[in-house]
Structure formats: C-alpha cells, structure tokens
Amino acid sequence: MMVSSAADAVYSLFNTFLTIGTLVFVVVMGYMLYHLVKHVRAKEVKGKDVELGELPASEGLPYKLLISIVLSAAVVVTLIFSTFSTLAYLETPPADSLEIRVTAFRWGWEFTYPNGKTVLGEAKVPINRPIKFYVTSRDVFHKFGVLSLGIGIDAIPGKINTYWTVINVPGTYEIRCFELCGPGHGVMTGRIVAVTEQEFKSWYEGGG
Amino acid sequence: MAEHAHHLPASSIRRWLTTTDHKDIGILYLVTSLYFLVVGGILALLFRFQLADPSIKLLNAQQYNQAVTMHGLIMVLFVISPLAFALANYVVPLQIGARDLAFPRLNALSYWLYLFGGILTIISFFQDSAIDAGWTLYAPLTTSKFSPYVGVDTGGLGLALLTASVTVSTVNFVATIFRSRAQGLTIRALPMFTFTVLLTVLMMLYAFPSLLAGIILIASDRLLGTVYLSSPEGGSLLWDHVFWFFGHPEVYIVLFPALGVIAEVIQASTRRHLYGRNAVMIAMTIVAVLSFLVWGHHMFNTGINQDIRRVFTITTIAISIPFDAIILAYIYSLAKGKIRVSTPLLFAVGAIGVFIVGGITGVFLGSNALDYILRGTYFVVAHFHYTMVGGGLLGLIAGLYYWYPKMTGKMFDERLGRIHFVTAMIGFNLLYFPLYIAWQTPRRVPIYQPELTIWHQLATVGGVIFGLSFLIMFWNFFYSLRNGKPAGNNPWEAFTLEWATESPPSPGNFPAIPSFSGGKLTFISTNGAHHHLAEATHYSVYPLAVSLGAFLSLAGLTVHQLLLIPGLIVFAISVVGWARERFIAHEEPFGERWPFEKVDRVKLGWWTFIASEVTLFGILISAYLYVRAASSTWPAPGEMLDVWHGATNTFILLTSSFTVVLALASAKADRRGLAAGYLGATLVLGLAFIFNKYNEWRELFEHGVTFSSSLPASTFFLTTGIHGAHVTAGLLALVYLIYRAAKGYYGKDNWEAIEYFGYYWHFVDIVWVFLFPLFYLI
C-alpha cells in the first residue's frame, strides 16, 4: 500500500500503462530492427523496383496492417477502461471528508480549515481520514501538486476545483506549483504534514 | 534558353530580395529556419546550463522564464513549421509537376512576413522583457497586470505577423495542390510528402485563426483595456479553449510534413511504394480531423465537466490507433524491398524509433487520471520533445539530406552525414530520456528537487552533444556546396516527379510539361512549355516592401513611434504598387483538379482565405458566447446598446451587398460607367456604416461604457470592432476598384476583381447578420 489512496490509484494505473507501453515498444522496435538488419543484408527480394514516374498501383487489403489496427484498438480499449475505473474512484469523495480550502497566490499556499483556522505554507492533516481539498487561486493560474500523494489539480482564479485522498503514512509531503505563474514559480513550495488523529485534533482545536 | 538570360545569378542580392520562384523561396525559408534553430538552441542551452547546477546564477528567474518561453515559441512556430515549409516550397510544385506555386508573389509575401515576424519577436529581448508566460501564454499571467512589459506586446505583434504569413501560405498551398497538379495525378496518387503537406495546410486553415483570435484577445486586453482574460468569467479557461483549439492541431501541423518526408525516404530506400498506402492516407486524414477534437486533454485538471473529460480521454487515446497504423505501415514498408542505407534513411528510421517512445508516452497523457499527476511535469516535456524534436525535427532533417542533392546539384559527404546521425541520436537520447526519469521536476522552474540533479546534468551533457552535432551538418552542407560530387537528376533512384528534372531545376522546373495521364510519367509539348516559360515573371519587390511596411508599422506601436508613419507609408505605397504590377503567374491550361475543376485558382484562393476568416470570427463569437454563459448577469437588449444603431447598420450593410451585386452585373453587361456608379454607391453605404458606428461608440463612451468597463462592453467593442476593421479594409480596396472603374477598366472582359471583392464584402455582411442579433437582440 502506498502513502495515500490517490497515490495508490494513480500509480497503479501508471504501472499498467508503463507495462503495456514497454511491451508495445519492445515488440515494435524489435520487429523494426530485425527487419532493418535483414533487409539491409538481403541480396534477393520479392517484386520489382518501382521506376521513375510510376504511380502507385492499387493493392490488395493490407492484412498485416488491419490485424495490427485491431490489436492496437484492443490495447486502447483496455487503457480507456482502466482509466475510467481509476477516474470513478478518484472523483467520488467520501461524505465524511475533512474539507480544506487551498488558495494559491504568487507565490505560496494558504489553507483554510472548516473552523476558520488559516495557515500559510504548511497544512497539518490527520492520517487515515479522507481529506478533500477545495483548490482555487487569488491571482493567476497555478497547479496544486503533491506528487508523492498522487495529488494534482489546477488552481484557477474564480474557480474551485476539488481533489481528495486518504493519507496512510505520517510524514511531510512537498507541495509544488506545476503551472508557470511568474518569477517565483520555482520556489512556490509548501508542505502537507500528516500526523495522527490525536495530534491533529490537539493542533486543530488548540490556539496554534 | 531565353528564361535563363533574364534569371539573376545566385550571387545576386537583388535575386534573393525580389525572387518569387518557389525554389528560391524554399532556400530562403530553409536558411532562415536554420538560423532560428540556432537561436532557439542557444536559448535551450542557456537554461540547460542553469538546470545543471541550480546554485549558479546564470539566469535570474525572470530571464529564465523568458528563455523557456521564447525557446518554445521560436522552435514551434519559427523553426519546425517553417523548415517543413522550406521543403514544401521547394518540393511540392516539383512533385506535382507545377511550374511554381499558384500565387508566386503571395509565396514571397509569406516568407517575408515570417522573417519580419521573427525579427519583431526577437527584438522584444532587447526591450524590457520578451514574452515570459510560457509558449502556451496562459491567462491571466499574460495580462498587463502580471506581465507589464512592452516587450511582451512587441512579441505578440511578431506572432501576429507570423499568423498572417501562415494564412497566406495556407491559401497558396491549397490552391496549388488542388489546381496545379499534372494530368493524371489524382489526390490518391499524390506523392506522400505532398499529401501530408495538403493535410497540414488544411489543419492550419482551421487552427491558426484560433491563435490569431487568441493574440487579438491578449493584445486587446493589454493595449485597449478589454477584460476578456482578466475577468474570472473569461480568464484562464477561455484562454485554454482558444489556445488549445489551435495548440493541439499545431503539434500535428509540425509533425505531418516530417511523416511525409519519412515515407518518401523509406520508399526511395526500398524502391517500393509504401505498404498499405491507401490505409496510411486514410489514417492521416482521420488524424487531421480528430486533431480538432482532442484539445480538452490539455484541460483535464481545470475542473471542466466530467463527461466532457471522459470524451476527450476517449478521443485522445483513440487517436493513437490511426497513428499506430501509420507507423506500423512504415515499418512494414521497410520489410518490402532491399534497404539501401543512407543518411536520410538513418534519420528517417531514427525519427520513427524515438517517435514511438514519444507516441507511447503521449497515450499516458491522454488518460485523465494519469494527467492529474503528469500535467505540468517533465514527463510532458520529455514526451513532446520525443515527438516534436524526435519525430518532427529529425524527420525533417532526413528530408534536408534527402533533397539536398536536388537543391544544390551536389552530393553531401555521406560519412559526415552518418557521423551526424550517430552523434545526434546519442545527444538526443541523453538529452531527453533522463527527463522521463526526472519527471517529477515541475516545468519551467530554475530550481527543482535536489535528488534529481544528476538526471538534469546528464540532460545538459546530452543537450551540448545534440547541439554540436548540428555543426557537423552545417559544415557538411557548406563544404559540399563546392566540393560535393555532382548529384545528377536522381541520385537515390527514387520514383517521384521531382527526380525527373535537373538538380537544381531551372526556373519553370521542367523542360516540358509532365503528365501522368497514361498512368505513367511522360513529357509533352516541349515548345509550348518554353513559350509559356518566357512569359512568366519571377521577380517582384512588393512582397518584401509590403512586409517591411507592416513590420515598421507594428514596430512603430511598441518599439519606437518614429517608425509608425514611415511604416504606414511604405505599406500603403507597396500595396498599391503590388496591385498595379504586371505579374504573370503561369498556369497550365489543363491538369488534375478534382474537386475544383470549375473553380479558378484565384477564386479558390479567396474561398480558402474566407474560410480562415470564418474560423476567426467563429472563435471570437464563441469567446463572446462563452463569457456570456459564464456570467451571472448580462444587460438586457436595449439596456447598454441602442438597437436602432444596429438595425440601421444592418439595413445599410445589406443594401451595400446588393449594390456590389449590381456592380458586377453591370460590368458583365459591359456598362462600365454604371459599374463604377454602383461601386461608388457601395462606398457611400460603407462609409455610412462606419459613420453610424462612430456615433454609436461616441455615445457609449459618453455614457461611460468603454472597453474596460465590463465584459458586455469588452465583447461588444472587440467583436464589432474587428468587424468594423474588416469593413474598413474592404472600403480601402473599394477606393482602388472605383479608381480603376472610373477609368473604364471593368467590363465584360474584365470583371473578376469585382467578383472577388464581392465575396469578401458579402462575407463581411454575413458576419454582421450574426453579430446584430447576438449583441443587440438577445
């Protein structure tokens, strides 16, 4: 199990794509290189050379190609369906989430909790409890990204986008901005600090 | 050999400044795009050095953003596409048996607009700041609030000149490929390169007006104060739709000519026609159409509607099926005959190999779920460099080697060519593959996670090797110009038509008229061909002069105001000079013209141009409807605008369409004076329209309704303002027509100019017929 539910879903989908992609790459490249070598060395080949000015003659159905198309269609359908099932999971937040408003600005992150508590740069969150981020921006287009948690969603002025996850492992996770937003874009970082429910509670209800 | 006598030698500067010969212009495009390749490459090396060690301060953050932005804009818009059009310029007329492009002067105009567009864009570096918001120009970062630099305006105007260049090219290539083919050369039998160029220009026709509309929105917000991109109702999402409706087709626009080159090289190297040729052509056509239905995958993270995102996931992943068909057909073609290895073949195969990597990783980005984490990371950077540099640029480099003997008459040094190939492939993969591994790096940052440093250092080393490898090519091409072995007509023993004439071909291209009417190439009527050749014109100073005028006028707006007036004067004089110049463009009396047998060349050109205008207004009107739908309140009809102004203007404009029809009918009936009279009536009506509009705007301004007062005001002023500019341009043309009509110029033997003007005028009227209800009545 990975550090968060979203990371779990996204990275296992990524691995599906990577496995199928690598397989396709190896087969196609292998086939191409094999035939390249073979046909560079060939002395006798079938058919006669096309002469200057000869137009393409009509040819029969390219069966090899049609079979390949059917195969790639099968791969495509697989990839689309696995995407849809991951999406369905990612886009169905549980009802009892902790709702945190994330406001991006040049150049930092502000977090507002349901009780009005507002912090800058570092958000403390409990583990083992769904957290739903409501992401927006105060100025320009940003992207709220915590790659290690499988989180990524655009922060757009005038619009609120949501993303949810359950974090399984306590720790500090780096937030970065993934959409160019001006000279401070590279240093627009923040942290998500995941702690136990009790620790979170005492922080959340306490003054600090 | 009369045509040689008045043809200027290659050493003549006048030749290169005034040429309208497609081959010369091809060479100009080639040299210029390679120059911009060096500029874009140096910018890339600058930020790659910065990335190799984030602790050094080679570029500050602002400079860094300019470098990545301009690198992207230059490489996509000023290098890859123009390099493709260098080849297309040179090769397409030869492949289809044409003497030149359909409109030789317009072709020169495309080139000069491109060059001056590039110069203007680069000048912005020497002002306060070049464009710094990424090549995707995301809003609202590009608004003057967040990017308050005059250089950004200059760069935007440079891009506007480029879109003008592209539009002119599009018109030219559509008319040429449809109207100037040799007999028997059907669309299905078109050489693969020409076919891909045809699809490319058709995509350009619908994609570039969207970029132009986008530039208009940015410029209008920045210079006039409209609020399209700064308001939350428009803003980021409006820009995303407008930009990516252009942006995604654009990536196929830069790729397709390279796919055509690769097909030609494989065919020549195996001496066989492509395997599954018809299927490949169908697959390419499907990609071209689908390219307009996948833009939403660039917006997966923006929170647009869930179902729409699923549709875009399907279209984006499914577009890989026709791509698979194309690439696999290429690979199967390699196994058809004995392969003869040459530098072009190596680059073609190398391009296929790396494109496969780029294509497979592209499927990842088509998945909405994966895009949540991948968007904005180096995964995207690695992917599109594998496709656009790998498939696109390397494919075109194959074409450069392939057609170098045709262009120069000399063979390049094959050994140096292979050394270039090996170093380029090593450099390329060392540069871009580590970026996949370091994928967690955010795009466009000078500072990143320290644990990824080693991969960025490897990439920088790869970048240096990749960049230096091109010096081998430059040296090879330069050296071989003098010292290369003579190439002969057909060094590759290829079978397409460009190899059936001299290297390089003389003006007029073929010693006789090529024809495929018997299913095989024959040459007919030598004498007639020479007779035609002597008549055709190959030089005009006006394309350069018009472009220079446009350049100076635009530079007058943002670089130095003293340039404005001279620019406008040069522009006006050269436009009139252009119209008055006697220029003979050759067209064979017969040829393969399906499906436009009955539409003459100029008419087809006009229709193509108007199609691009339809798209421009389509996007502007869509932008208006978009922000209106996103707004919670909007003034009721009659509340902000006076319906009577609109109604009067509708009446005036429709009447003026009627008078143009009467002018044409009079000219056809040879009633020359009456034709002039009706044209004059049209001018009066047009002026009345403008005057009425002036009053309407003045009243609005007096009531405090200005460009910047609200979205309803912004959309009204910009959309009807662009329309008004079209009316004004039409009136200027009309003044010229009236001047000539008054001299009795238009009669039953000479009425085409009125007809062509009529198309434009009716189009402008029809646009108003849409604008009136959209803005005044609902």
PDB file of N, CA and C in Angstrom, chain B residues 414-480:
ATOM      1  N   GLU B 414      28.674  11.582 -47.300  1.00  0.00           N
ATOM      2  CA  GLU B 414      27.880  10.552 -46.632  1.00  0.00           C
ATOM      3  C   GLU B 414      28.482  10.179 -45.268  1.00  0.00           C
ATOM      4  N   ARG B 415      29.813  10.147 -45.201  1.00  0.00           N
ATOM      5  CA  ARG B 415      30.446   9.746 -43.942  1.00  0.00           C
ATOM      6  C   ARG B 415      30.137  10.764 -42.842  1.00  0.00           C
ATOM      7  N   LEU B 416      30.266  12.058 -43.190  1.00  0.00           N
ATOM      8  CA  LEU B 416      29.922  13.097 -42.200  1.00  0.00           C
ATOM      9  C   LEU B 416      28.446  13.013 -41.827  1.00  0.00           C
ATOM     10  N   GLY B 417      27.617  12.691 -42.810  1.00  0.00           N
ATOM     11  CA  GLY B 417      26.189  12.548 -42.552  1.00  0.00           C
ATOM     12  C   GLY B 417      25.933  11.473 -41.502  1.00  0.00           C
ATOM     13  N   ARG B 418      26.630  10.356 -41.634  1.00  0.00           N
ATOM     14  CA  ARG B 418      26.422   9.261 -40.669  1.00  0.00           C
ATOM     15  C   ARG B 418      26.975   9.626 -39.293  1.00  0.00           C
ATOM     16  N   ILE B 419      28.107  10.355 -39.305  1.00  0.00           N
ATOM     17  CA  ILE B 419      28.642  10.796 -38.007  1.00  0.00           C
ATOM     18  C   ILE B 419      27.627  11.729 -37.333  1.00  0.00           C
ATOM     19  N   HIS B 420      27.026  12.611 -38.133  1.00  0.00           N
ATOM     20  CA  HIS B 420      25.985  13.487 -37.592  1.00  0.00           C
ATOM     21  C   HIS B 420      24.852  12.660 -36.997  1.00  0.00           C
ATOM     22  N   PHE B 421      24.434  11.632 -37.755  1.00  0.00           N
ATOM     23  CA  PHE B 421      23.325  10.815 -37.274  1.00  0.00           C
ATOM     24  C   PHE B 421      23.655  10.179 -35.919  1.00  0.00           C
ATOM     25  N   VAL B 422      24.819   9.574 -35.828  1.00  0.00           N
ATOM     26  CA  VAL B 422      25.166   8.873 -34.585  1.00  0.00           C
ATOM     27  C   VAL B 422      25.258   9.861 -33.422  1.00  0.00           C
ATOM     28  N   THR B 423      25.944  10.990 -33.616  1.00  0.00           N
ATOM     29  CA  THR B 423      26.051  11.951 -32.510  1.00  0.00           C
ATOM     30  C   THR B 423      24.689  12.544 -32.175  1.00  0.00           C
ATOM     31  N   ALA B 424      23.876  12.786 -33.189  1.00  0.00           N
ATOM     32  CA  ALA B 424      22.556  13.358 -32.911  1.00  0.00           C
ATOM     33  C   ALA B 424      21.713  12.386 -32.093  1.00  0.00           C
ATOM     34  N   MET B 425      21.758  11.102 -32.441  1.00  0.00           N
ATOM     35  CA  MET B 425      20.941  10.132 -31.704  1.00  0.00           C
ATOM     36  C   MET B 425      21.428   9.968 -30.268  1.00  0.00           C
ATOM     37  N   ILE B 426      22.760   9.937 -30.097  1.00  0.00           N
ATOM     38  CA  ILE B 426      23.293   9.836 -28.737  1.00  0.00           C
ATOM     39  C   ILE B 426      22.894  11.083 -27.953  1.00  0.00           C
ATOM     40  N   GLY B 427      23.142  12.252 -28.547  1.00  0.00           N
ATOM     41  CA  GLY B 427      22.818  13.509 -27.873  1.00  0.00           C
ATOM     42  C   GLY B 427      21.338  13.603 -27.551  1.00  0.00           C
ATOM     43  N   PHE B 428      20.511  13.263 -28.533  1.00  0.00           N
ATOM     44  CA  PHE B 428      19.059  13.362 -28.355  1.00  0.00           C
ATOM     45  C   PHE B 428      18.597  12.528 -27.160  1.00  0.00           C
ATOM     46  N   ASN B 429      18.996  11.258 -27.150  1.00  0.00           N
ATOM     47  CA  ASN B 429      18.501  10.375 -26.090  1.00  0.00           C
ATOM     48  C   ASN B 429      19.108  10.704 -24.729  1.00  0.00           C
ATOM     49  N   LEU B 430      20.352  11.160 -24.752  1.00  0.00           N
ATOM     50  CA  LEU B 430      20.968  11.561 -23.490  1.00  0.00           C
ATOM     51  C   LEU B 430      20.327  12.843 -22.966  1.00  0.00           C
ATOM     52  N   LEU B 431      19.856  13.651 -23.901  1.00  0.00           N
ATOM     53  CA  LEU B 431      19.195  14.893 -23.507  1.00  0.00           C
ATOM     54  C   LEU B 431      17.792  14.628 -22.966  1.00  0.00           C
ATOM     55  N   TYR B 432      17.006  13.860 -23.694  1.00  0.00           N
ATOM     56  CA  TYR B 432      15.583  13.804 -23.353  1.00  0.00           C
ATOM     57  C   TYR B 432      15.190  12.605 -22.501  1.00  0.00           C
ATOM     58  N   PHE B 433      15.918  11.468 -22.599  1.00  0.00           N
ATOM     59  CA  PHE B 433      15.460  10.327 -21.807  1.00  0.00           C
ATOM     60  C   PHE B 433      15.565  10.571 -20.304  1.00  0.00           C
ATOM     61  N   PRO B 434      16.656  11.193 -19.821  1.00  0.00           N
ATOM     62  CA  PRO B 434      16.721  11.478 -18.380  1.00  0.00           C
ATOM     63  C   PRO B 434      15.551  12.338 -17.898  1.00  0.00           C
ATOM     64  N   LEU B 435      14.950  13.094 -18.809  1.00  0.00           N
ATOM     65  CA  LEU B 435      13.824  13.930 -18.386  1.00  0.00           C
ATOM     66  C   LEU B 435      12.616  13.072 -18.008  1.00  0.00           C
ATOM     67  N   TYR B 436      12.484  11.903 -18.649  1.00  0.00           N
ATOM     68  CA  TYR B 436      11.428  10.974 -18.215  1.00  0.00           C
ATOM     69  C   TYR B 436      11.709  10.502 -16.784  1.00  0.00           C
ATOM     70  N   ILE B 437      12.997  10.221 -16.527  1.00  0.00           N
ATOM     71  CA  ILE B 437      13.345   9.704 -15.199  1.00  0.00           C
ATOM     72  C   ILE B 437      13.163  10.799 -14.151  1.00  0.00           C
ATOM     73  N   ALA B 438      13.530  12.018 -14.509  1.00  0.00           N
ATOM     74  CA  ALA B 438      13.374  13.139 -13.578  1.00  0.00           C
ATOM     75  C   ALA B 438      12.004  13.788 -13.747  1.00  0.00           C
ATOM     76  N   TRP B 439      10.998  12.972 -14.056  1.00  0.00           N
ATOM     77  CA  TRP B 439       9.698  13.520 -14.459  1.00  0.00           C
ATOM     78  C   TRP B 439       9.042  14.377 -13.378  1.00  0.00           C
ATOM     79  N   GLN B 440       9.455  14.180 -12.108  1.00  0.00           N
ATOM     80  CA  GLN B 440       8.786  14.948 -11.043  1.00  0.00           C
ATOM     81  C   GLN B 440       9.182  16.420 -11.014  1.00  0.00           C
ATOM     82  N   THR B 441      10.157  16.796 -11.838  1.00  0.00           N
ATOM     83  CA  THR B 441      10.508  18.207 -11.929  1.00  0.00           C
ATOM     84  C   THR B 441       9.329  18.990 -12.514  1.00  0.00           C
ATOM     85  N   PRO B 442       8.908  20.079 -11.854  1.00  0.00           N
ATOM     86  CA  PRO B 442       7.883  20.910 -12.494  1.00  0.00           C
ATOM     87  C   PRO B 442       8.450  21.584 -13.740  1.00  0.00           C
ATOM     88  N   ARG B 443       7.613  21.777 -14.750  1.00  0.00           N
ATOM     89  CA  ARG B 443       8.059  22.500 -15.938  1.00  0.00           C
ATOM     90  C   ARG B 443       8.406  23.938 -15.580  1.00  0.00           C
ATOM     91  N   ARG B 444       9.368  24.492 -16.321  1.00  0.00           N
ATOM     92  CA  ARG B 444       9.658  25.922 -16.286  1.00  0.00           C
ATOM     93  C   ARG B 444      10.098  26.420 -14.919  1.00  0.00           C
ATOM     94  N   VAL B 445      10.904  25.598 -14.226  1.00  0.00           N
ATOM     95  CA  VAL B 445      11.483  26.082 -12.972  1.00  0.00           C
ATOM     96  C   VAL B 445      13.004  26.036 -13.068  1.00  0.00           C
ATOM     97  N   PRO B 446      13.694  27.053 -12.542  1.00  0.00           N
ATOM     98  CA  PRO B 446      15.150  27.012 -12.499  1.00  0.00           C
ATOM     99  C   PRO B 446      15.655  26.215 -11.296  1.00  0.00           C
ATOM    100  N   ILE B 447      14.770  25.984 -10.322  1.00  0.00           N
ATOM    101  CA  ILE B 447      15.164  25.284  -9.101  1.00  0.00           C
ATOM    102  C   ILE B 447      14.229  24.103  -8.920  1.00  0.00           C
ATOM    103  N   TYR B 448      14.795  22.926  -8.620  1.00  0.00           N
ATOM    104  CA  TYR B 448      13.946  21.728  -8.526  1.00  0.00           C
ATOM    105  C   TYR B 448      14.439  20.854  -7.383  1.00  0.00           C
ATOM    106  N   GLN B 449      13.810  19.688  -7.222  1.00  0.00           N
ATOM    107  CA  GLN B 449      14.160  18.793  -6.131  1.00  0.00           C
ATOM    108  C   GLN B 449      15.624  18.359  -6.263  1.00  0.00           C
ATOM    109  N   PRO B 450      16.442  18.552  -5.218  1.00  0.00           N
ATOM    110  CA  PRO B 450      17.888  18.292  -5.332  1.00  0.00           C
ATOM    111  C   PRO B 450      18.227  16.861  -5.741  1.00  0.00           C
ATOM    112  N   GLU B 451      17.364  15.880  -5.363  1.00  0.00           N
ATOM    113  CA  GLU B 451      17.721  14.488  -5.673  1.00  0.00           C
ATOM    114  C   GLU B 451      17.670  14.201  -7.182  1.00  0.00           C
ATOM    115  N   LEU B 452      17.123  15.133  -7.962  1.00  0.00           N
ATOM    116  CA  LEU B 452      17.019  14.901  -9.408  1.00  0.00           C
ATOM    117  C   LEU B 452      18.179  15.506 -10.182  1.00  0.00           C
ATOM    118  N   THR B 453      19.134  16.114  -9.462  1.00  0.00           N
ATOM    119  CA  THR B 453      20.193  16.873 -10.130  1.00  0.00           C
ATOM    120  C   THR B 453      20.957  16.065 -11.173  1.00  0.00           C
ATOM    121  N   ILE B 454      21.310  14.823 -10.825  1.00  0.00           N
ATOM    122  CA  ILE B 454      22.145  14.033 -11.733  1.00  0.00           C
ATOM    123  C   ILE B 454      21.501  13.863 -13.104  1.00  0.00           C
ATOM    124  N   TRP B 455      20.161  13.687 -13.107  1.00  0.00           N
ATOM    125  CA  TRP B 455      19.470  13.488 -14.392  1.00  0.00           C
ATOM    126  C   TRP B 455      19.505  14.768 -15.221  1.00  0.00           C
ATOM    127  N   HIS B 456      19.360  15.894 -14.527  1.00  0.00           N
ATOM    128  CA  HIS B 456      19.418  17.154 -15.278  1.00  0.00           C
ATOM    129  C   HIS B 456      20.819  17.420 -15.806  1.00  0.00           C
ATOM    130  N   GLN B 457      21.822  16.967 -15.065  1.00  0.00           N
ATOM    131  CA  GLN B 457      23.188  17.153 -15.563  1.00  0.00           C
ATOM    132  C   GLN B 457      23.440  16.301 -16.799  1.00  0.00           C
ATOM    133  N   LEU B 458      22.958  15.044 -16.740  1.00  0.00           N
ATOM    134  CA  LEU B 458      23.080  14.190 -17.927  1.00  0.00           C
ATOM    135  C   LEU B 458      22.394  14.841 -19.124  1.00  0.00           C
ATOM    136  N   ALA B 459      21.193  15.371 -18.878  1.00  0.00           N
ATOM    137  CA  ALA B 459      20.440  16.001 -19.962  1.00  0.00           C
ATOM    138  C   ALA B 459      21.217  17.169 -20.538  1.00  0.00           C
ATOM    139  N   THR B 460      21.878  17.925 -19.686  1.00  0.00           N
ATOM    140  CA  THR B 460      22.642  19.065 -20.183  1.00  0.00           C
ATOM    141  C   THR B 460      23.797  18.603 -21.066  1.00  0.00           C
ATOM    142  N   VAL B 461      24.471  17.541 -20.628  1.00  0.00           N
ATOM    143  CA  VAL B 461      25.543  16.985 -21.463  1.00  0.00           C
ATOM    144  C   VAL B 461      24.964  16.543 -22.815  1.00  0.00           C
ATOM    145  N   GLY B 462      23.822  15.848 -22.746  1.00  0.00           N
ATOM    146  CA  GLY B 462      23.164  15.429 -23.987  1.00  0.00           C
ATOM    147  C   GLY B 462      22.814  16.621 -24.860  1.00  0.00           C
ATOM    148  N   GLY B 463      22.353  17.695 -24.234  1.00  0.00           N
ATOM    149  CA  GLY B 463      21.983  18.895 -24.984  1.00  0.00           C
ATOM    150  C   GLY B 463      23.170  19.473 -25.733  1.00  0.00           C
ATOM    151  N   VAL B 464      24.320  19.484 -25.071  1.00  0.00           N
ATOM    152  CA  VAL B 464      25.524  20.015 -25.726  1.00  0.00           C
ATOM    153  C   VAL B 464      25.888  19.129 -26.918  1.00  0.00           C
ATOM    154  N   ILE B 465      25.851  17.808 -26.709  1.00  0.00           N
ATOM    155  CA  ILE B 465      26.199  16.895 -27.812  1.00  0.00           C
ATOM    156  C   ILE B 465      25.208  17.063 -28.974  1.00  0.00           C
ATOM    157  N   PHE B 466      23.912  17.102 -28.622  1.00  0.00           N
ATOM    158  CA  PHE B 466      22.880  17.228 -29.654  1.00  0.00           C
ATOM    159  C   PHE B 466      23.076  18.537 -30.427  1.00  0.00           C
ATOM    160  N   GLY B 467      23.329  19.623 -29.694  1.00  0.00           N
ATOM    161  CA  GLY B 467      23.526  20.912 -30.346  1.00  0.00           C
ATOM    162  C   GLY B 467      24.752  20.893 -31.251  1.00  0.00           C
ATOM    163  N   LEU B 468      25.860  20.360 -30.744  1.00  0.00           N
ATOM    164  CA  LEU B 468      27.094  20.351 -31.537  1.00  0.00           C
ATOM    165  C   LEU B 468      26.955  19.474 -32.782  1.00  0.00           C
ATOM    166  N   SER B 469      26.128  18.415 -32.682  1.00  0.00           N
ATOM    167  CA  SER B 469      26.002  17.511 -33.823  1.00  0.00           C
ATOM    168  C   SER B 469      25.513  18.268 -35.058  1.00  0.00           C
ATOM    169  N   PHE B 470      24.746  19.343 -34.816  1.00  0.00           N
ATOM    170  CA  PHE B 470      24.247  20.098 -35.971  1.00  0.00           C
ATOM    171  C   PHE B 470      25.352  20.873 -36.674  1.00  0.00           C
ATOM    172  N   LEU B 471      26.428  21.179 -35.929  1.00  0.00           N
ATOM    173  CA  LEU B 471      27.545  21.859 -36.583  1.00  0.00           C
ATOM    174  C   LEU B 471      28.138  20.963 -37.668  1.00  0.00           C
ATOM    175  N   ILE B 472      28.117  19.637 -37.420  1.00  0.00           N
ATOM    176  CA  ILE B 472      28.623  18.703 -38.437  1.00  0.00           C
ATOM    177  C   ILE B 472      27.790  18.838 -39.706  1.00  0.00           C
ATOM    178  N   MET B 473      26.457  18.942 -39.502  1.00  0.00           N
ATOM    179  CA  MET B 473      25.573  19.061 -40.663  1.00  0.00           C
ATOM    180  C   MET B 473      25.822  20.370 -41.408  1.00  0.00           C
ATOM    181  N   PHE B 474      25.924  21.458 -40.636  1.00  0.00           N
ATOM    182  CA  PHE B 474      26.139  22.754 -41.287  1.00  0.00           C
ATOM    183  C   PHE B 474      27.428  22.721 -42.103  1.00  0.00           C
ATOM    184  N   TRP B 475      28.492  22.177 -41.497  1.00  0.00           N
ATOM    185  CA  TRP B 475      29.772  22.100 -42.189  1.00  0.00           C
ATOM    186  C   TRP B 475      29.650  21.239 -43.448  1.00  0.00           C
ATOM    187  N   ASN B 476      28.986  20.095 -43.290  1.00  0.00           N
ATOM    188  CA  ASN B 476      28.813  19.178 -44.406  1.00  0.00           C
ATOM    189  C   ASN B 476      28.119  19.871 -45.575  1.00  0.00           C
ATOM    190  N   PHE B 477      27.024  20.548 -45.273  1.00  0.00           N
ATOM    191  CA  PHE B 477      26.256  21.207 -46.337  1.00  0.00           C
ATOM    192  C   PHE B 477      27.061  22.335 -46.968  1.00  0.00           C
ATOM    193  N   PHE B 478      27.769  23.074 -46.138  1.00  0.00           N
ATOM    194  CA  PHE B 478      28.549  24.197 -46.633  1.00  0.00           C
ATOM    195  C   PHE B 478      29.702  23.703 -47.507  1.00  0.00           C
ATOM    196  N   TYR B 479      30.407  22.715 -46.983  1.00  0.00           N
ATOM    197  CA  TYR B 479      31.580  22.177 -47.679  1.00  0.00           C
ATOM    198  C   TYR B 479      31.174  21.532 -49.010  1.00  0.00           C
ATOM    199  N   SER B 480      30.043  20.787 -48.974  1.00  0.00           N
ATOM    200  CA  SER B 480      29.650  20.037 -50.160  1.00  0.00           C
ATOM    201  C   SER B 480      29.123  20.933 -51.279  1.00  0.00           C
TER     202      SER B 480
END
